[in-house]
Tab-separated table of C-alpha atoms and ligand atoms in Angstrom:
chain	number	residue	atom	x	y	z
A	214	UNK	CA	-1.596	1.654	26.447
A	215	UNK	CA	1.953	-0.019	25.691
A	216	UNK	CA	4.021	2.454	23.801
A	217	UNK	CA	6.703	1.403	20.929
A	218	UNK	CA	10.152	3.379	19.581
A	219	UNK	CA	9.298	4.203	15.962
A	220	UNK	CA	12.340	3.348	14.224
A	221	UNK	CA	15.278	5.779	15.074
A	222	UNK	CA	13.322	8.979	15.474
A	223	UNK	CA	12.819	8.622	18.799
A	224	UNK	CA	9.214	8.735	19.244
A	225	UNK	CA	7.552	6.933	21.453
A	226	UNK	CA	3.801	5.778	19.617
A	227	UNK	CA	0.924	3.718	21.189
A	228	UNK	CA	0.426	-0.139	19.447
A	229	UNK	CA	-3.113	1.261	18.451
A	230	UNK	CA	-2.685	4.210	16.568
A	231	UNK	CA	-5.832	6.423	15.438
A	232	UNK	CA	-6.687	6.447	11.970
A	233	UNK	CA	-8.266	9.135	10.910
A	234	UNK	CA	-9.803	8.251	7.691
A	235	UNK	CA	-13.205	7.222	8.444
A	236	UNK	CA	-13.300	11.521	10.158
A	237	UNK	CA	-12.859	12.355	6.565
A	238	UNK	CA	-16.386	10.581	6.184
A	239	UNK	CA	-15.134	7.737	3.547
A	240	UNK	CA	-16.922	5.243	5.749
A	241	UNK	CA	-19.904	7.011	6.310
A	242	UNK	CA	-20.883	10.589	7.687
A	243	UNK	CA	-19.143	11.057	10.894
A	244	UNK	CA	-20.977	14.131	13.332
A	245	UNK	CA	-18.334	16.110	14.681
A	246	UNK	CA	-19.667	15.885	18.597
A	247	UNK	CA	-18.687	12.401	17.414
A	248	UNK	CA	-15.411	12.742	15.793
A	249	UNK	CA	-14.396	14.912	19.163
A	250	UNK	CA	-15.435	12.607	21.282
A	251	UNK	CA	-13.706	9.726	20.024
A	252	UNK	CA	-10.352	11.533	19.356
A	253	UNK	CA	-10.255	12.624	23.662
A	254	UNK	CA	-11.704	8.946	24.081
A	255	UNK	CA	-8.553	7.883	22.611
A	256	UNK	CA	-6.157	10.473	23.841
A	257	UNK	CA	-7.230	9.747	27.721
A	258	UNK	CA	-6.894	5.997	27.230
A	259	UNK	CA	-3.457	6.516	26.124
A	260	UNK	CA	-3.210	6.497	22.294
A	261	UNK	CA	-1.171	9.147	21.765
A	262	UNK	CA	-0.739	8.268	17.368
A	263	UNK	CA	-2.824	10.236	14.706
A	264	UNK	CA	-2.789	9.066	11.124
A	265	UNK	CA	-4.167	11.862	8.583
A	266	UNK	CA	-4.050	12.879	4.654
A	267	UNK	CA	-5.205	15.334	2.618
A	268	UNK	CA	-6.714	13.038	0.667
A	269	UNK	CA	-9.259	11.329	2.855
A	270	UNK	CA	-12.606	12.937	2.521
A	271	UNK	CA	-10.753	15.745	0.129
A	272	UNK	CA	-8.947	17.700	3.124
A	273	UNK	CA	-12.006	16.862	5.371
A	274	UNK	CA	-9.988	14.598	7.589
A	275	UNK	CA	-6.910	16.672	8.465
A	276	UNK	CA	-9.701	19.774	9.352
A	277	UNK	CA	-11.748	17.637	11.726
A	278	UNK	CA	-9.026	16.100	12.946
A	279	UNK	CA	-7.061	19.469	14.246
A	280	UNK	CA	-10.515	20.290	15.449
A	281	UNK	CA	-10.691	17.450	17.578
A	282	UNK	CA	-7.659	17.768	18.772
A	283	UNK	CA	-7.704	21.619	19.479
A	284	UNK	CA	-10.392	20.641	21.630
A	285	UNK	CA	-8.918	17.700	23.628
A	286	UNK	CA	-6.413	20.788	24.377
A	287	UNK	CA	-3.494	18.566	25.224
A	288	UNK	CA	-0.115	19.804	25.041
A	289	UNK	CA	1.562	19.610	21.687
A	290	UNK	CA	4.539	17.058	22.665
A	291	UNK	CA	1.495	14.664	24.367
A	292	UNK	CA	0.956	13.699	20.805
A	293	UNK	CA	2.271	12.360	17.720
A	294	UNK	CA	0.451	13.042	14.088
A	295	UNK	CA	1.305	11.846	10.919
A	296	UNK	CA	-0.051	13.602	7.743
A	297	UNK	CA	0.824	12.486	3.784
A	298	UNK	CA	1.765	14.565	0.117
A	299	UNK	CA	1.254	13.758	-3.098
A	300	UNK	CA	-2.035	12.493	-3.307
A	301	UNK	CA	-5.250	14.508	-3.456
A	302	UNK	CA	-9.060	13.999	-4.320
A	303	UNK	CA	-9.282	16.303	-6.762
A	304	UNK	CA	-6.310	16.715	-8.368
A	305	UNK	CA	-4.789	13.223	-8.704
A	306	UNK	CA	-1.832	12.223	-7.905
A	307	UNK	CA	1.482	14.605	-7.589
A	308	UNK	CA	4.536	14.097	-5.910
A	309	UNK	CA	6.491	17.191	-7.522
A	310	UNK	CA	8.631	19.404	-5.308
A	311	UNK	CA	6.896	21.921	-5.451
A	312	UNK	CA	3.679	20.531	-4.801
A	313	UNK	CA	4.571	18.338	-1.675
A	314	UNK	CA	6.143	21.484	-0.067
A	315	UNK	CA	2.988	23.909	-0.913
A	316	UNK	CA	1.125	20.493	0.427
A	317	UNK	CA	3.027	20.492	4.082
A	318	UNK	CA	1.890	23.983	4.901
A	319	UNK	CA	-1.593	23.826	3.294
A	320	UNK	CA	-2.052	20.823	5.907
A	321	UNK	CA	-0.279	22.556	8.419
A	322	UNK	CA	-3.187	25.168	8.584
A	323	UNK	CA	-5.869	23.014	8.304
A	324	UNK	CA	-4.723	20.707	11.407
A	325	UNK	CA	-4.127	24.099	12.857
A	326	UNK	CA	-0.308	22.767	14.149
A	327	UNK	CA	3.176	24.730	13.572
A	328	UNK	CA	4.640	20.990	12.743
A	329	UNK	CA	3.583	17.483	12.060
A	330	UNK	CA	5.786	14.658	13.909
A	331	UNK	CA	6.148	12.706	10.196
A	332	UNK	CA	5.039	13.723	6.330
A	333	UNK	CA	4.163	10.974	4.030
A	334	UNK	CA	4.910	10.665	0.361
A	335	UNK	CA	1.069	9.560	0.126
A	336	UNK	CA	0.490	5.976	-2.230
A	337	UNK	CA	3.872	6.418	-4.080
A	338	UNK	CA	3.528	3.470	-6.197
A	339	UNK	CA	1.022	5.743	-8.635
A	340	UNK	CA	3.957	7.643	-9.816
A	341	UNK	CA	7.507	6.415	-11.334
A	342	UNK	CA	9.552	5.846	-8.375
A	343	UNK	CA	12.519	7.748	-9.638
A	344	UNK	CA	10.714	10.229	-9.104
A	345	UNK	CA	10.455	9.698	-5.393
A	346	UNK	CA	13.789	9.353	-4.778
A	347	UNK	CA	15.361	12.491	-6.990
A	348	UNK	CA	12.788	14.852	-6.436
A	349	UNK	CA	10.329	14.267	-3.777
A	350	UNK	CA	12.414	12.716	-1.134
A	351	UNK	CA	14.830	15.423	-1.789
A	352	UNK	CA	11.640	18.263	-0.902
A	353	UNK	CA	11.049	16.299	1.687
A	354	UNK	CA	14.232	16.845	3.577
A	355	UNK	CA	13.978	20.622	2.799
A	356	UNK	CA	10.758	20.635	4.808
A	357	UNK	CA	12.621	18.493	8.004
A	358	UNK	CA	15.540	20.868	7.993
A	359	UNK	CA	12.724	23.749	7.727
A	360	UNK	CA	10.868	22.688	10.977
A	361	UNK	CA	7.937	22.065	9.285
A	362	UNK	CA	7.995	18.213	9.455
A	363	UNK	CA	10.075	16.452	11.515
A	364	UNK	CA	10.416	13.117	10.147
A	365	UNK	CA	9.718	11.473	6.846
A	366	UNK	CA	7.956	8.398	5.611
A	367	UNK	CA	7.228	6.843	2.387
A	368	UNK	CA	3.705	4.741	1.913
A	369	UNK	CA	1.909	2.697	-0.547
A	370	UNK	CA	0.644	-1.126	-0.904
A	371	UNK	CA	2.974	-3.178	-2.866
A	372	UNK	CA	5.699	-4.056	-0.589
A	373	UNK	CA	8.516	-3.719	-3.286
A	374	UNK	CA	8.458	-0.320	-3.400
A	375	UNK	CA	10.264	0.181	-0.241
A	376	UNK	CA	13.352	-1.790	-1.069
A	377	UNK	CA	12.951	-0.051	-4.313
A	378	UNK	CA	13.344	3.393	-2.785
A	379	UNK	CA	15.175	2.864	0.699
A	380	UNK	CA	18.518	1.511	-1.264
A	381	UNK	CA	18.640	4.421	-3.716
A	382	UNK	CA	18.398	7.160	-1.190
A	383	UNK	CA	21.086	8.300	1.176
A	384	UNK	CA	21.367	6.082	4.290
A	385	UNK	CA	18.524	7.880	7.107
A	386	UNK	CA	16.425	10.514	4.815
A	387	UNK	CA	13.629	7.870	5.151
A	388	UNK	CA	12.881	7.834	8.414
A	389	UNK	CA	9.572	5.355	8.783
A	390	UNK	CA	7.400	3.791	6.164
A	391	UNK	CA	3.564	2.575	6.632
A	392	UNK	CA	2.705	-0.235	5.194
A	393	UNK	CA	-1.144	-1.149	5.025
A	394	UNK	CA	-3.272	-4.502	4.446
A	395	UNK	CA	-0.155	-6.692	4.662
A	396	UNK	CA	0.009	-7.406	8.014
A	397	UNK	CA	-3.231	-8.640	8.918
A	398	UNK	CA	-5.224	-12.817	9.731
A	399	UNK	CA	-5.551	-12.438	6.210
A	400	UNK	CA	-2.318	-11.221	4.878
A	401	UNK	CA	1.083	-11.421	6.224
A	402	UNK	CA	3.490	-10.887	3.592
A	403	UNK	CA	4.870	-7.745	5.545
A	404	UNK	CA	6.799	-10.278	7.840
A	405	UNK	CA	9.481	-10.958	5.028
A	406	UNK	CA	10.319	-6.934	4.853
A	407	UNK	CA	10.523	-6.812	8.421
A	408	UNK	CA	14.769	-8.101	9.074
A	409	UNK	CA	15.509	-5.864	5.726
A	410	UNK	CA	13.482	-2.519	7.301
A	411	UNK	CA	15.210	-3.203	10.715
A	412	UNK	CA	18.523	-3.364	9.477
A	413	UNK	CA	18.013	0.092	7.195
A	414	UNK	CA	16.893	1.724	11.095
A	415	UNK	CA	13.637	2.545	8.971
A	416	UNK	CA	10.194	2.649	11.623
A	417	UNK	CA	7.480	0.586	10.786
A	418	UNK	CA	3.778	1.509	10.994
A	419	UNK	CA	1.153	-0.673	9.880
A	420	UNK	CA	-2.200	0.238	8.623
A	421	UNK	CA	-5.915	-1.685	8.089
A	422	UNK	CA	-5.121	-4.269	10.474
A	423	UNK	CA	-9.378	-4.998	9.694
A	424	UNK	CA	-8.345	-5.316	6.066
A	425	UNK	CA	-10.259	-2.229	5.170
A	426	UNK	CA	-13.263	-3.185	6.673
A	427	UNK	CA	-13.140	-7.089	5.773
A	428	UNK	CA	-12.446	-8.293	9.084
A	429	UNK	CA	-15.531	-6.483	10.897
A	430	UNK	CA	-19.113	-7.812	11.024
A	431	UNK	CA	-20.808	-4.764	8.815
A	432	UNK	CA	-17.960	-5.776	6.055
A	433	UNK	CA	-15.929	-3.106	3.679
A	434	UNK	CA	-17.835	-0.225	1.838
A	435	UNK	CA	-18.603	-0.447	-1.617
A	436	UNK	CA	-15.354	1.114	-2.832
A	437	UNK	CA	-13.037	-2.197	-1.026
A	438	UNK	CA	-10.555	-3.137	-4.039
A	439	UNK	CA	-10.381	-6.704	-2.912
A	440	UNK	CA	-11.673	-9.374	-5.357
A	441	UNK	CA	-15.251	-11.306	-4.385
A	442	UNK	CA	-13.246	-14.237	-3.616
A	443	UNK	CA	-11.233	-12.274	-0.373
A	444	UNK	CA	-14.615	-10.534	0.216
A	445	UNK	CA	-16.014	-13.541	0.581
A	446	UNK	CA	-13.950	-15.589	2.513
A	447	UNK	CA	-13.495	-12.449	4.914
A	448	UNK	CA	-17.239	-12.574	4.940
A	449	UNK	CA	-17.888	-16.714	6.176
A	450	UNK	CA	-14.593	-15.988	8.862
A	451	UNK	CA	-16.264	-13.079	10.572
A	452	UNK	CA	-19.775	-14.988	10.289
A	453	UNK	CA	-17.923	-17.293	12.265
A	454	UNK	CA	-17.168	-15.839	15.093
A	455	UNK	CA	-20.642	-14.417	15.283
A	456	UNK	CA	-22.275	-17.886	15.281
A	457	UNK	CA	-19.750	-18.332	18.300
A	458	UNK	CA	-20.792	-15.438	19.824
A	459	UNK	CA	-17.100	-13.907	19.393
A	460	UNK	CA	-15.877	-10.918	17.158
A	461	UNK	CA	-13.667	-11.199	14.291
A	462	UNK	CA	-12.559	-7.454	14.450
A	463	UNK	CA	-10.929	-8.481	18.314
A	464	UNK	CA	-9.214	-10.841	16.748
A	465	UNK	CA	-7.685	-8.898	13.592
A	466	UNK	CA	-6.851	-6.609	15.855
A	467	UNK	CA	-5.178	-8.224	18.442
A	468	UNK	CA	-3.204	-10.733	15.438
A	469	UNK	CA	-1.864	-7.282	14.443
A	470	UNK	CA	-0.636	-5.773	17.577
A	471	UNK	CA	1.236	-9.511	18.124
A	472	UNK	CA	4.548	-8.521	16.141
A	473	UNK	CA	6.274	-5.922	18.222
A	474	UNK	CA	8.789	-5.174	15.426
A	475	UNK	CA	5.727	-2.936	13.920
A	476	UNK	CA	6.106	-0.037	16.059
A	477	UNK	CA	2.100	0.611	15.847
A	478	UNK	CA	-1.446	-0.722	14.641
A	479	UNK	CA	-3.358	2.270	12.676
A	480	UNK	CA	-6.842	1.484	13.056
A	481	UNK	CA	-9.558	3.817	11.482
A	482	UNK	CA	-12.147	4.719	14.235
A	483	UNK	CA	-15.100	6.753	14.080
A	484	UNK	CA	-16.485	6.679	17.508
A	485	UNK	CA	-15.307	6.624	21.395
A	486	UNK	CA	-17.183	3.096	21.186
A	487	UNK	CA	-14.940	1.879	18.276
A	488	UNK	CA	-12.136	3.651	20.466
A	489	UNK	CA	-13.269	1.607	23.865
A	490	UNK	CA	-13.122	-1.762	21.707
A	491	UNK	CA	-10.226	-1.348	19.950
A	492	UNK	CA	-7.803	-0.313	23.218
A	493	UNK	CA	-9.639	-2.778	25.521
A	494	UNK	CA	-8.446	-5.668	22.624
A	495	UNK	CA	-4.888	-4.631	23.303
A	496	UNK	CA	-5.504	-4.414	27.017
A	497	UNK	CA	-6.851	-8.196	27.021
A	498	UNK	CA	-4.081	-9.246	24.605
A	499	UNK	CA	-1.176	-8.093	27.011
A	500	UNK	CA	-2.471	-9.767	29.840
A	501	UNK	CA	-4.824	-12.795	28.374
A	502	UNK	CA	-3.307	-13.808	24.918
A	503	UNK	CA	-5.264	-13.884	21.588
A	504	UNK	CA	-7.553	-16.966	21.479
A	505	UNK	CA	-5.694	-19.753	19.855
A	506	UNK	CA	-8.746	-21.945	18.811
A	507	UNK	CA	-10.242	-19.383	17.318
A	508	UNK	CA	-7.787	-17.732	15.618
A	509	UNK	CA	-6.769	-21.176	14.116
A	510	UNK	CA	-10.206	-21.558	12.964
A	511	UNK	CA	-10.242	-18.234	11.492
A	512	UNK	CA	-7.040	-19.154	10.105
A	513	UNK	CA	-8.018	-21.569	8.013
A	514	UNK	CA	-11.136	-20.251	6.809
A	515	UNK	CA	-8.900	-17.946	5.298
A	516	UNK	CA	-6.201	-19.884	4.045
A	517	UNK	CA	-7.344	-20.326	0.677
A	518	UNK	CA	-6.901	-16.426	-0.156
A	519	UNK	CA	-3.654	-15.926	2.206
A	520	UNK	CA	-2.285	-13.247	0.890
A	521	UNK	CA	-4.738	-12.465	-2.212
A	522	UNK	CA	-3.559	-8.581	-2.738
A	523	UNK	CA	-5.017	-6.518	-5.459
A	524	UNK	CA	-3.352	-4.323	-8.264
A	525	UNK	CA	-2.105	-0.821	-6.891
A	526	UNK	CA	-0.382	1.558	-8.652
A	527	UNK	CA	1.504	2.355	-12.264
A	528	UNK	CA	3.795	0.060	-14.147
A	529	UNK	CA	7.296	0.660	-13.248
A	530	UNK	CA	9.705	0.822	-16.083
B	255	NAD	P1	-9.145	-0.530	8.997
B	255	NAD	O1	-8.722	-1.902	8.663
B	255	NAD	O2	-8.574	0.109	10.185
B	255	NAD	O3	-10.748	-0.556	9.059
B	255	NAD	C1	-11.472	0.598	9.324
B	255	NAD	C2	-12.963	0.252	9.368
B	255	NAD	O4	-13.205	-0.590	10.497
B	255	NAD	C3	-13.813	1.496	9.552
B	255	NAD	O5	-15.056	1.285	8.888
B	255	NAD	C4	-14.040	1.520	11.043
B	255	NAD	O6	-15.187	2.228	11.389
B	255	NAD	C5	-14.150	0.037	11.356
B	255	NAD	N1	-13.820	-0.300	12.756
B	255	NAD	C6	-12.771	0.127	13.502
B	255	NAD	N2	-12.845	-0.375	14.754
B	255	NAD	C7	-13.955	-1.146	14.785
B	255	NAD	C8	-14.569	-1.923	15.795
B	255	NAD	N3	-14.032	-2.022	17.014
B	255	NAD	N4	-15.706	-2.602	15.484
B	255	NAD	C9	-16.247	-2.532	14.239
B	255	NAD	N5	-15.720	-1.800	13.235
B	255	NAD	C10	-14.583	-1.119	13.514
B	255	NAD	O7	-8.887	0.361	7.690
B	255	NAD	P2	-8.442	1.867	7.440
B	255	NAD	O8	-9.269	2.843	8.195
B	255	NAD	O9	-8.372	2.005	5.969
B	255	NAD	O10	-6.933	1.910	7.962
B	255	NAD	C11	-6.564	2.506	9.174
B	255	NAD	C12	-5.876	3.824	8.984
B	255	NAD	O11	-4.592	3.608	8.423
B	255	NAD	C13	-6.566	4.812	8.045
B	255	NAD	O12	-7.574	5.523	8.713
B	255	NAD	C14	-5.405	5.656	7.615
B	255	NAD	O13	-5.131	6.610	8.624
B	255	NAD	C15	-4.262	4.642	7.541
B	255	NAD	N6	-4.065	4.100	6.161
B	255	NAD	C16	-3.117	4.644	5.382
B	255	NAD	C17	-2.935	4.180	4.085
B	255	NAD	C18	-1.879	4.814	3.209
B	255	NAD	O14	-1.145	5.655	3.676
B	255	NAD	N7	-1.761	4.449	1.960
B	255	NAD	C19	-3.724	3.154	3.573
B	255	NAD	C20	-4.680	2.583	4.413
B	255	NAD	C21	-4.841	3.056	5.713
């Protein structure tokens, strides 16, 4: 599995990163023999990038995860995980100080770890970004300096937050952001961001590169925000490729991992199968290409919606 630099911080992450949503069971119940399976699936075919939150599956994700991986039993510097702050199941959403830093170690025990590689302010557009840049940023570096985390990230959908953030904060205390559902056959609007993020040394890490489960053949679960028109397009494009015997979910996947300016592809994967599929798309795409024809005809399928979003988020004043 190719590995990328991740901005500045020096870590080296694989194009297909593991999400680790669908372990939280927000895709359906995942059994654990399952869950540990696919995490050492991933780990021995070289995806070394773990994507977790308290808030997927209320804390269930971050617990299965650190016991998959205490099971792999790989060293701790033969992996990289990412875990988030500020948004929670139960509570809402809350990006004080002293939340996020009671957050960091409350995740810290349930992945079982003495650090995570990078802490996300978690969806940051459902709180007034001021905010995020005088209060939780600033907790955030406390917890680098601490040990705790070692670098920092900032996510959420609508793509202006970032700008929005990353030039009121002092240059570097954003290290990486993760950007999700923009960089996909369906949505590229990421790729304007991309010269801006470079030249601020921030990392980029994409997310959904299946739109959430739009771009797979069993389509999203019930709670997908996406209006019925993007459903439905995403629907007749990956009906598509069935009728020609092809899969729309190689595609997305591959069309994701194309840019290597995004340092990785988080893809959520509940099985070694999913695992095996996903790694062997990245495999073929280094040494066979993506297939033109049919990404063209996927392409336009979906041109009517390119780039259909949906609302995320407060107003901003
Ligand atoms: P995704 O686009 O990766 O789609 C996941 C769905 O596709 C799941 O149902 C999964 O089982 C299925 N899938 C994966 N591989 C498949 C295959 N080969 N064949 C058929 N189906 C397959 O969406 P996602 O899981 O929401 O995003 C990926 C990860 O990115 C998440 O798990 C999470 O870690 C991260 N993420 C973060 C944010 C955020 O921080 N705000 C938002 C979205 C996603």
């Amino acid at each position: 599995m190719e590995l990328r630099e991740l901005g500045g911080t020096g870590l080296r992450v694989s194009a297909v990163g593991f999400g680790a949503s669908p372990l939280g069971n927000v895709f359906g119940d995942v059994p654990r023999d399952t869950a540990r399976s696919a995490v050492r699936r991933a780990l021995d075919l070289g995806v070394n990038f773990f994507d977790t939150s308290p808030y997927y599956g209320g804390t269930i994700s971050e617990s299965v995860l650190g016991d998959c991986l205490r099971h792999a039993a790989v060293p701790r510097d033969q992996f990289v995980v990412a875990t988030k702050c500020g948004r929670y199941k139960d509570e809402g959403f809350d990006f004080s100080a002293a939340r996020v830093t009671r957050s960091v170690d409350e995740s810290l025990v349930r992945l079982g770890l003495d650090y995570v590689d990078i802490l996300h302010a978690h969806d940051i557009e459902f709180t007034s970004l001021d905010q995020i840049v005088n209060e939780t940023i600033p907790a955030l570096q406390k917890i680098k300096e601490s040990g705790k985390a070692r670098f920092i990230g900032i996510t959420g959908l609508p793509l202006s937050i970032y700008p929005y953030v990353l030039d009121r904060v002092p240059p570097g205390s954003v290290d990486v952001i993760l950007s999700y559902c923009h960089f996909g056959i369906n949505d590229t609007s990421l790729v304007d961001l991309l010269p801006y993020l470079k030249n601020k040394g921030v990392g980029v890490i994409t997310a959904s590169p299946l739109a959430m489960g739009l771009l797979t053949d069993s389509g999203p679960p019930e709670w997908h925000p996406a209006p019925e028109q993007l459903k439905s397009a995403c629907r007749a494009a990956a009906e598509h490729c069935g009728r020609k015997g092809k899969s729309i979910t190689k595609l997305a996947m591959q069309y994701s991992l194309m840019n290597n300016e995004i340092s990785t592809v988080l893809v959520g994967m509940n099985s070694s199968k999913q695992v095996e599929e996903n790694v062997a798309a990245a495999l073929e795409l280094s040494t066979s290409g993506i297939d033109e024809e049919l990404l063209h005809e996927v392409e336009s399928i979906l041109e009517p919606v390119k780039n259909v979003t949906w609302p995320s988020g407060i107003e901003q004043s």
